[in-house]
Short mmCIF file of C-alpha atoms and ligand atoms in Angstrom, two decimals:
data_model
loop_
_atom_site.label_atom_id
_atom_site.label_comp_id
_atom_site.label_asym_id
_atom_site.label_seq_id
_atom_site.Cartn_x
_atom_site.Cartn_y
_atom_site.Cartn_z
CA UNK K 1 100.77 123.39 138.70
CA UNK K 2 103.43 124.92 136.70
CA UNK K 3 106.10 121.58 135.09
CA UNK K 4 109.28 122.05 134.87
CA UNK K 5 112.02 120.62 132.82
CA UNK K 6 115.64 120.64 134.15
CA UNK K 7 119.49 119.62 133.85
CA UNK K 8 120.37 117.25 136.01
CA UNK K 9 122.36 120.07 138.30
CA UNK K 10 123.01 120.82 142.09
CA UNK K 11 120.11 123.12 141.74
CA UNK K 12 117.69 120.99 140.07
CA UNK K 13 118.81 117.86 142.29
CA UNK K 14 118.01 119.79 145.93
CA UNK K 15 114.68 120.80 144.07
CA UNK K 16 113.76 116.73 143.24
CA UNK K 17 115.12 115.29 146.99
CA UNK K 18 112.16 118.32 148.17
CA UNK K 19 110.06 117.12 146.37
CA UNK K 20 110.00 113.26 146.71
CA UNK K 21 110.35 114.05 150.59
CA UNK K 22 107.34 116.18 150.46
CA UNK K 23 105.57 112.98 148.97
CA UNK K 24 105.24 114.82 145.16
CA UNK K 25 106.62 113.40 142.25
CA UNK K 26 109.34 113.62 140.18
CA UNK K 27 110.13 112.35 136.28
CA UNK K 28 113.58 111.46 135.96
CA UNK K 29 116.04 109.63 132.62
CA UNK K 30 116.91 106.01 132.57
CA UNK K 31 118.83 104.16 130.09
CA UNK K 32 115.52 102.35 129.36
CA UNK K 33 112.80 104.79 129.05
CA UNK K 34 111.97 107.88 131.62
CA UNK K 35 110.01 107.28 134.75
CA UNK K 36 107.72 108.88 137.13
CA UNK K 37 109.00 108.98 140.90
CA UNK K 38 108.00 108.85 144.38
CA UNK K 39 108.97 108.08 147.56
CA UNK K 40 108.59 104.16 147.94
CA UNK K 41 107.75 104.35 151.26
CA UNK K 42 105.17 106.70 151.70
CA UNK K 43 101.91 105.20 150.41
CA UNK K 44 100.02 108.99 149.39
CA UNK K 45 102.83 109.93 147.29
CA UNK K 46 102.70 106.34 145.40
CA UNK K 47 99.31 106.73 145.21
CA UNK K 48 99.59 109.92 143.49
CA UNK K 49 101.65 108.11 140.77
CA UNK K 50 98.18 105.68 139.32
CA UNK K 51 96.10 108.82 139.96
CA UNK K 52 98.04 110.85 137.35
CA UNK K 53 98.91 108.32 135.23
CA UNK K 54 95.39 106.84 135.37
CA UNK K 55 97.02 103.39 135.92
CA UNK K 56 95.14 100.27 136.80
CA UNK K 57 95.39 99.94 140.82
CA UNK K 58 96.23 96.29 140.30
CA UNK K 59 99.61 97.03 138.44
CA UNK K 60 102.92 97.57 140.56
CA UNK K 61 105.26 99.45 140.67
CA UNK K 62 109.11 98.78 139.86
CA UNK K 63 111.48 100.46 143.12
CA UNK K 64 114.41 102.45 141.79
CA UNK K 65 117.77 102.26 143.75
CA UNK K 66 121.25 103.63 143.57
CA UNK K 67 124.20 101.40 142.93
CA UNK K 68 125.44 101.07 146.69
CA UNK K 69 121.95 100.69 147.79
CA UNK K 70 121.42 97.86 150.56
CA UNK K 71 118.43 95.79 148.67
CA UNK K 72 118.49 93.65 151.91
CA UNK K 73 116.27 96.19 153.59
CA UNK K 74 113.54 95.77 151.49
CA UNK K 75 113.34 92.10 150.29
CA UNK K 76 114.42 88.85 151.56
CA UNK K 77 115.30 85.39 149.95
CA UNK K 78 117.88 86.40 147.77
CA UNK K 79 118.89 83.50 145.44
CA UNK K 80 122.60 83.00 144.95
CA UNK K 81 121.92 83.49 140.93
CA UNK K 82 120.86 86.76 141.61
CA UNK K 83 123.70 87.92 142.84
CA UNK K 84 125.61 86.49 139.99
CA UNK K 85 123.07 88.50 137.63
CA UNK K 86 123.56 91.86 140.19
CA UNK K 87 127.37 91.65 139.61
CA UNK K 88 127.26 90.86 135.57
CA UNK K 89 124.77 93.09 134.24
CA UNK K 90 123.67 96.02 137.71
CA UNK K 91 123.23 98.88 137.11
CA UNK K 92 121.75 98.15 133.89
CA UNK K 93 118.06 97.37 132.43
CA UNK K 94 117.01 94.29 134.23
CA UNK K 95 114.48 94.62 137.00
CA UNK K 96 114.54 91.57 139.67
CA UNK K 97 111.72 90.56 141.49
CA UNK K 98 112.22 89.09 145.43
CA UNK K 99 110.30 88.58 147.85
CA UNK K 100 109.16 91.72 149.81
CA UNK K 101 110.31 92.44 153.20
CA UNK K 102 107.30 94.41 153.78
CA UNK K 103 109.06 97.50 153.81
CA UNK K 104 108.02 99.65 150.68
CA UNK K 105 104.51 100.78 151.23
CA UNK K 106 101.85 98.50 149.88
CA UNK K 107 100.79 100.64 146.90
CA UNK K 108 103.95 99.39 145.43
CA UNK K 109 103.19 96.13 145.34
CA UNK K 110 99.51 96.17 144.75
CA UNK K 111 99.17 93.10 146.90
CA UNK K 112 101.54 90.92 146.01
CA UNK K 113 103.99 89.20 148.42
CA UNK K 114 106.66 90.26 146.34
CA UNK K 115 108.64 93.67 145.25
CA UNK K 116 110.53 94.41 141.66
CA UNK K 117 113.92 96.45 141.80
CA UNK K 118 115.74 98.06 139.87
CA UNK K 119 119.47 99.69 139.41
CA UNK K 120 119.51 101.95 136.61
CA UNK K 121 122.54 102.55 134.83
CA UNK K 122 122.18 105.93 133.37
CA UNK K 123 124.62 108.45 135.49
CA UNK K 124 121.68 111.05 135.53
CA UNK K 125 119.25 108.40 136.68
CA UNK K 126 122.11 107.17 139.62
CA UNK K 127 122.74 110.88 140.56
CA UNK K 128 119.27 111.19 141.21
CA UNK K 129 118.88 108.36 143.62
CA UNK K 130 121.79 108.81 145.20
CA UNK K 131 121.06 112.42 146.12
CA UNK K 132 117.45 111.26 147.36
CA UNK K 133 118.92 108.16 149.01
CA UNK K 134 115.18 107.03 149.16
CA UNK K 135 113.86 103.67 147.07
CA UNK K 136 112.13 105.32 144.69
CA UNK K 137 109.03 103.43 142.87
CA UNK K 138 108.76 104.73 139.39
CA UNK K 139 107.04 103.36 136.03
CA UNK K 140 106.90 104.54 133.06
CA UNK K 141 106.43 108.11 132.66
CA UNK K 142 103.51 108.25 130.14
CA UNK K 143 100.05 108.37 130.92
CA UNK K 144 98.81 104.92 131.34
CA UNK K 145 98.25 103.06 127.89
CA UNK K 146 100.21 105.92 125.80
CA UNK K 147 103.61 105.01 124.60
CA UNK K 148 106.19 104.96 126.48
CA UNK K 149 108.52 108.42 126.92
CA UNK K 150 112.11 108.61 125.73
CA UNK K 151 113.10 112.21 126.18
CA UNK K 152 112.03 114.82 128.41
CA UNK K 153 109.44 116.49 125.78
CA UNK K 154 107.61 113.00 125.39
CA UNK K 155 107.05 113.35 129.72
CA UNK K 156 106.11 116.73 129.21
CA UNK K 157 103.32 115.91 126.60
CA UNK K 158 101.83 113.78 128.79
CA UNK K 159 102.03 115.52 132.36
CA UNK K 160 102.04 119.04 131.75
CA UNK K 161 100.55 120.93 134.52
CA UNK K 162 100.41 117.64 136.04
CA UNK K 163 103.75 117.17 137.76
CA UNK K 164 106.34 119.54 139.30
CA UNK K 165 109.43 118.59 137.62
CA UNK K 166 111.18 116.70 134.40
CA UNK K 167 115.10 116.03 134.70
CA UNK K 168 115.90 116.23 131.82
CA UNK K 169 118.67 113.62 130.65
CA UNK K 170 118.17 113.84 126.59
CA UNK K 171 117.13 111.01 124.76
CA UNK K 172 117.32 107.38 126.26
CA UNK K 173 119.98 104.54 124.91
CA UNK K 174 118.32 102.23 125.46
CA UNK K 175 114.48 103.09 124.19
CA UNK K 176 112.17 99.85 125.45
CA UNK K 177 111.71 99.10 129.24
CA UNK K 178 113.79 96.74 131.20
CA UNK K 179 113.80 93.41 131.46
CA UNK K 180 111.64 91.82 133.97
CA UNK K 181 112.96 88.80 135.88
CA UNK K 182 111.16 86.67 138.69
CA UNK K 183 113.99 85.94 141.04
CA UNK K 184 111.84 84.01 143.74
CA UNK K 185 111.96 80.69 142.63
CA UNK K 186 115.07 78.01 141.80
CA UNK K 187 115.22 79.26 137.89
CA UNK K 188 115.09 82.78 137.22
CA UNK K 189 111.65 83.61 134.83
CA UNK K 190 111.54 86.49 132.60
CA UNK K 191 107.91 87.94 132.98
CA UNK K 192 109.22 90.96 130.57
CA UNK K 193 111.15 91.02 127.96
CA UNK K 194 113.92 94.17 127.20
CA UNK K 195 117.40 94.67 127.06
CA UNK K 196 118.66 91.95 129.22
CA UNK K 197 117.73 88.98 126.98
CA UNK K 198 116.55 85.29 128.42
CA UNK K 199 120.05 84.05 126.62
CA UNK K 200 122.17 86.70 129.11
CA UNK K 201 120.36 85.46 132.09
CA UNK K 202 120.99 82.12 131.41
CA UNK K 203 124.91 82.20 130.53
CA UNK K 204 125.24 83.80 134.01
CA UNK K 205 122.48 82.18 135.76
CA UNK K 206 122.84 78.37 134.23
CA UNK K 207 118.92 78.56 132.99
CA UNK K 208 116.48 80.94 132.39
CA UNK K 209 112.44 80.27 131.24
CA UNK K 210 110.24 82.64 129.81
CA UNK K 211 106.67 83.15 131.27
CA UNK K 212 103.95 82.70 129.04
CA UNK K 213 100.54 83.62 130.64
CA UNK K 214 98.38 81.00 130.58
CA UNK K 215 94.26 81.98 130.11
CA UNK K 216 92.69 81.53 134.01
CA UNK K 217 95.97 80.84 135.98
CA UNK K 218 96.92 83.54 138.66
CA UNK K 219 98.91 86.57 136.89
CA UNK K 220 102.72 86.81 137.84
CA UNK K 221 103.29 90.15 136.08
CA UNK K 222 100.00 92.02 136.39
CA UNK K 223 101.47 94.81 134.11
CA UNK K 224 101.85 92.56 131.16
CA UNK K 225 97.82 91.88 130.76
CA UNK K 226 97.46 95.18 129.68
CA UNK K 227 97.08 97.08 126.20
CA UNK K 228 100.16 99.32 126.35
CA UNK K 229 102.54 101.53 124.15
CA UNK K 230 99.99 102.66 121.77
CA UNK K 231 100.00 105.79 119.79
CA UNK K 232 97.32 107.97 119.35
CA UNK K 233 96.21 106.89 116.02
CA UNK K 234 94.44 103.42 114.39
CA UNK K 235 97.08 100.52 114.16
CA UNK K 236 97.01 96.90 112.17
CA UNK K 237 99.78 94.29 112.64
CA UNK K 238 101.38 91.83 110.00
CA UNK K 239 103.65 89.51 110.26
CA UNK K 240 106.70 89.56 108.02
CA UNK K 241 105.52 86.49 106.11
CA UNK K 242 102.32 88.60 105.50
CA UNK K 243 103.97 90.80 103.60
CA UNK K 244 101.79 91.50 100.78
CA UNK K 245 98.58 91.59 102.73
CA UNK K 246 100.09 94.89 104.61
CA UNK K 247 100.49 96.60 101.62
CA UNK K 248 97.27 96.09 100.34
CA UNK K 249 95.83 97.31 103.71
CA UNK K 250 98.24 100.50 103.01
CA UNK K 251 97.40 100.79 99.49
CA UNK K 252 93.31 100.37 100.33
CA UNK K 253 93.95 103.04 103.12
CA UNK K 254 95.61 105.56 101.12
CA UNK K 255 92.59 105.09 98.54
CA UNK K 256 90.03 106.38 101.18
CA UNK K 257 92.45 109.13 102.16
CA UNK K 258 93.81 108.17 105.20
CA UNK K 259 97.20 109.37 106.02
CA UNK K 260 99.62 106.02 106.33
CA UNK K 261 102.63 105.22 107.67
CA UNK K 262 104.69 101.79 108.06
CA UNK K 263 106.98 101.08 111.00
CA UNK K 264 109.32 98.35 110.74
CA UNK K 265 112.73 97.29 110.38
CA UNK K 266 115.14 98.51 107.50
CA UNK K 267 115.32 95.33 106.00
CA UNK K 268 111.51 94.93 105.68
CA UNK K 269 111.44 98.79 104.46
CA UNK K 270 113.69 97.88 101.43
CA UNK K 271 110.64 96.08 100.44
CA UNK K 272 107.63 98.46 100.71
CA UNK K 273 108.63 100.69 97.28
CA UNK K 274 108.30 104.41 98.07
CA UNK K 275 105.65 103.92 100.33
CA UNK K 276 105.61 105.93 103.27
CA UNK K 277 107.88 103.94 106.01
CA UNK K 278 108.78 104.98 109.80
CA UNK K 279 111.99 102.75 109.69
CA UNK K 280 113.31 102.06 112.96
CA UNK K 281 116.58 101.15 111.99
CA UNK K 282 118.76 97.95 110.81
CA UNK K 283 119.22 96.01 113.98
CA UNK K 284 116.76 95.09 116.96
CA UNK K 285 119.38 97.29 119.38
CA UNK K 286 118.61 100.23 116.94
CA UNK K 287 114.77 99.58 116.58
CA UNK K 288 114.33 99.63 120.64
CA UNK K 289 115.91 102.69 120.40
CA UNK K 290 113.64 104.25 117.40
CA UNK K 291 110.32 102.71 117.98
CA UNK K 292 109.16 104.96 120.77
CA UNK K 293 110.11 107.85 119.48
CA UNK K 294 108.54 107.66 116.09
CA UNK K 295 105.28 106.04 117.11
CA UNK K 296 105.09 109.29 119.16
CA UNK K 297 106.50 111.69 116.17
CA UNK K 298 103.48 109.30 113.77
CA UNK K 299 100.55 109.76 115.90
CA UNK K 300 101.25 113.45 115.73
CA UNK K 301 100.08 113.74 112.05
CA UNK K 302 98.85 109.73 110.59
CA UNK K 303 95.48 108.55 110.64
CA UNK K 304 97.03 105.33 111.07
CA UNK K 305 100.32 103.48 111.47
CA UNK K 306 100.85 99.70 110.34
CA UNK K 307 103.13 97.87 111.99
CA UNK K 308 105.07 95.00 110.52
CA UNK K 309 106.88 92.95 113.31
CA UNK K 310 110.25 91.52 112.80
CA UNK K 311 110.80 87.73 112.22
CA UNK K 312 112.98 86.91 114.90
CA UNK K 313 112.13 85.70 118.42
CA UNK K 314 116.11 85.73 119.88
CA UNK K 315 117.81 87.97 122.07
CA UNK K 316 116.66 91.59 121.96
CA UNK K 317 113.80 90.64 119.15
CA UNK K 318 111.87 89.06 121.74
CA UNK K 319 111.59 92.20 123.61
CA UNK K 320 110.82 94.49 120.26
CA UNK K 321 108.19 91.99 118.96
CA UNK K 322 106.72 91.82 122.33
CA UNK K 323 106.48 95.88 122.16
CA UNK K 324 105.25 95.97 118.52
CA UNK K 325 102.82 93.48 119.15
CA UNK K 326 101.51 95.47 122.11
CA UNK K 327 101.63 98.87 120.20
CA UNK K 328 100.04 98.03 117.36
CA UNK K 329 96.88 96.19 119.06
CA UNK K 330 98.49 92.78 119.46
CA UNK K 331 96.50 90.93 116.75
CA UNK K 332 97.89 89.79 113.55
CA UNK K 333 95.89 90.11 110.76
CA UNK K 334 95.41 87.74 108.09
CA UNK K 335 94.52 89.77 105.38
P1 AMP A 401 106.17 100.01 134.00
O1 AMP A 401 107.20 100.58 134.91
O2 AMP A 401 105.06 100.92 133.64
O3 AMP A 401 106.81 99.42 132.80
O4 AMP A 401 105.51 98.78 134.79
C1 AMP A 401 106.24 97.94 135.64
C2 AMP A 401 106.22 96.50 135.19
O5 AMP A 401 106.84 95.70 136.20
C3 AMP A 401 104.81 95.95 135.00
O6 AMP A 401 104.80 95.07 133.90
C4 AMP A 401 104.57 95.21 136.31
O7 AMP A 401 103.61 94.18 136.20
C5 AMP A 401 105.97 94.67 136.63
N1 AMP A 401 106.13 94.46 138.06
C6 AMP A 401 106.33 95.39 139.02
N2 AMP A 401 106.37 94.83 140.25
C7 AMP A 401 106.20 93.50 140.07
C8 AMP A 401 106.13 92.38 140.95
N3 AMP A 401 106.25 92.52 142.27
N4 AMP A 401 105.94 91.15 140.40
C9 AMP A 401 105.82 91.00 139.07
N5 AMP A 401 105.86 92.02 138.18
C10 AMP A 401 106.05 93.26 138.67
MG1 MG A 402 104.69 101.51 131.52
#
């Protein structure tokens, strides 16, 4: 199959609505990351989307809908806080999770009662929908485990040959996936951290938790037990604290030849000396953005990229330390 990679036109559009009606799929921009589409109600095409991705069969899928889309046709129960959260930050990067009406084909949901949706807010992304007029089911567009794709060449990398067609929107805004919230009980839950932080929930919803799986108890977000995001290369993990232990482990690395990079925020870079740094930028907006992209430009050339994870926990840092942690093998070390 030949891929191809196309503006988001009137030719390219007609081409993608063929497609996802013919059950194929599509890879299309968001403002988080780019994902790979199908047709939400036909269960073969959604199927398609684990086969090529080689994703676990127990991991669901997040439904992609324009902005005038009526969400009341596929899930019920909707709790008057979401609502408030649909009006403050939709479209945007926060994914809801309802109860399912049954409607979207079961490979979406991968058994569970319930269904996650989504309004992106990226015009490309909208244009899309709204010219399919489908619910779409789409996650990320990289082959299962791999990081996660924010431009049109990162999708092609990892599908070519494999899928009919990229849109290409450029490079995404936004840079880690969206936010994702459990909407089915009294207080909203996040279950994933992203751009749509547990502090913005709360001012509009009056309270917001944060899961935090708990070894043996039933998984609410089966796509969080998973090794994700990680580049093609070895990776270690420090903690800021652990400062001088990391460059040791760099210094002892370069001794046997390895090729070694950093990646961490500019304020930790300042500290590293002229050691070789992939610095991700001076706020955690700015390193959401970055960190995709240059994990993918590392692997491409290191032996080995050492991660040191910001200090903070609030706002937006929760959802970059959650992504470092998971790129870089999700153990600190010590020493
Ligand atoms: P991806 O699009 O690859 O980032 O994966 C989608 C994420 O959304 C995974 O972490 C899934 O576990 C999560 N997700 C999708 N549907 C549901 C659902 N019904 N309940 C809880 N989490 C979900
Ligand atoms: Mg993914």
């Amino acid at each position: 199959m030949q891929t191809r990679i196309m503006q988001t036109n009137e030719e390219s559009l007609a081409l993608a609505k063929e497609i996802i009606e013919a059950g194929g799929l599509v890879a299309f921009p968001t403002e988080t990351v780019y994902g790979l589409g199908a047709n939400a109600l036909n269960e073969d095409a959604c199927r398609k989307i684990f086969v090529v991705k080689g994703r676990p069969n127990d991991n669901p899928l997040i439904v992609h809908v324009h902005r005038d889309y009526d969400i009341s046709s596929l899930v019920t129960a909707i709790p008057e806080y979401a609502w408030r959260l649909r009006k403050a930050y939709l479209p945007g990067p926060l994914t809801m999770v309802f109860k399912s009406l049954g409607t979207v084909c079961p490979a979406v949901s991968c058994g569970l009662d319930t269904v996650a949706i989504r309004v992106p807010s990226n015009p490309k992304a909208q244009e899309f929908l709204r010219y399919v007029d489908l619910p779409v089911a789409a996650p990320s567009a990289n082959i299962s485990k791999h990081v996660s794709p924010t431009s049109a060449e990162h999708v092609l990398a990892d599908f070519n040959g494999l899928i009919p067609l990229i849109l290409d929107g450029g490079e995404c805004t936004g840079g880690i996936e969206s936010t994702v919230l459990d909407c089915t009980g009294p207080v909203p839950v996040v279950l994933r951290s992203g751009l749509v932080t547990r502090e913005m929930v709360a001012a509009v919803a009056g309270d917001c938790r944060v899961h935090i799986p708990v070894a043996g108890e039933k998984v609410r977000s089966p796509g969080m037990k998973y090794s994700h995001y990680s580049p093609r290369c070895r990776t270690a993990l420090y903690t800021e604290e652990n400062i001088s232990a990391a460059v040791a482990r760099y210094d002892a690395e370069c001794a046997k030849g390895a090729a070694v990079s950093f990646i961490c925020l500019d304020e930790t870079a300042q500290k590293l000396g002229s050691r070789r740094c992939l610095n991700i930028g001076r706020t955690a907006e700015e390193g959401a953005r970055n960190l995709y992209r240059m994990l993918r430009e590392g692997e491409k050339e290191l032996d080995m990229i050492i991660g040191i994870a910001p200090a903070g926990r609030d706002g937006v840092m929760a959802g970059l330390m959650n992504r470092f942690e998971k790129a870089c093998g999700g153990v600190y070390e010590e020493s």
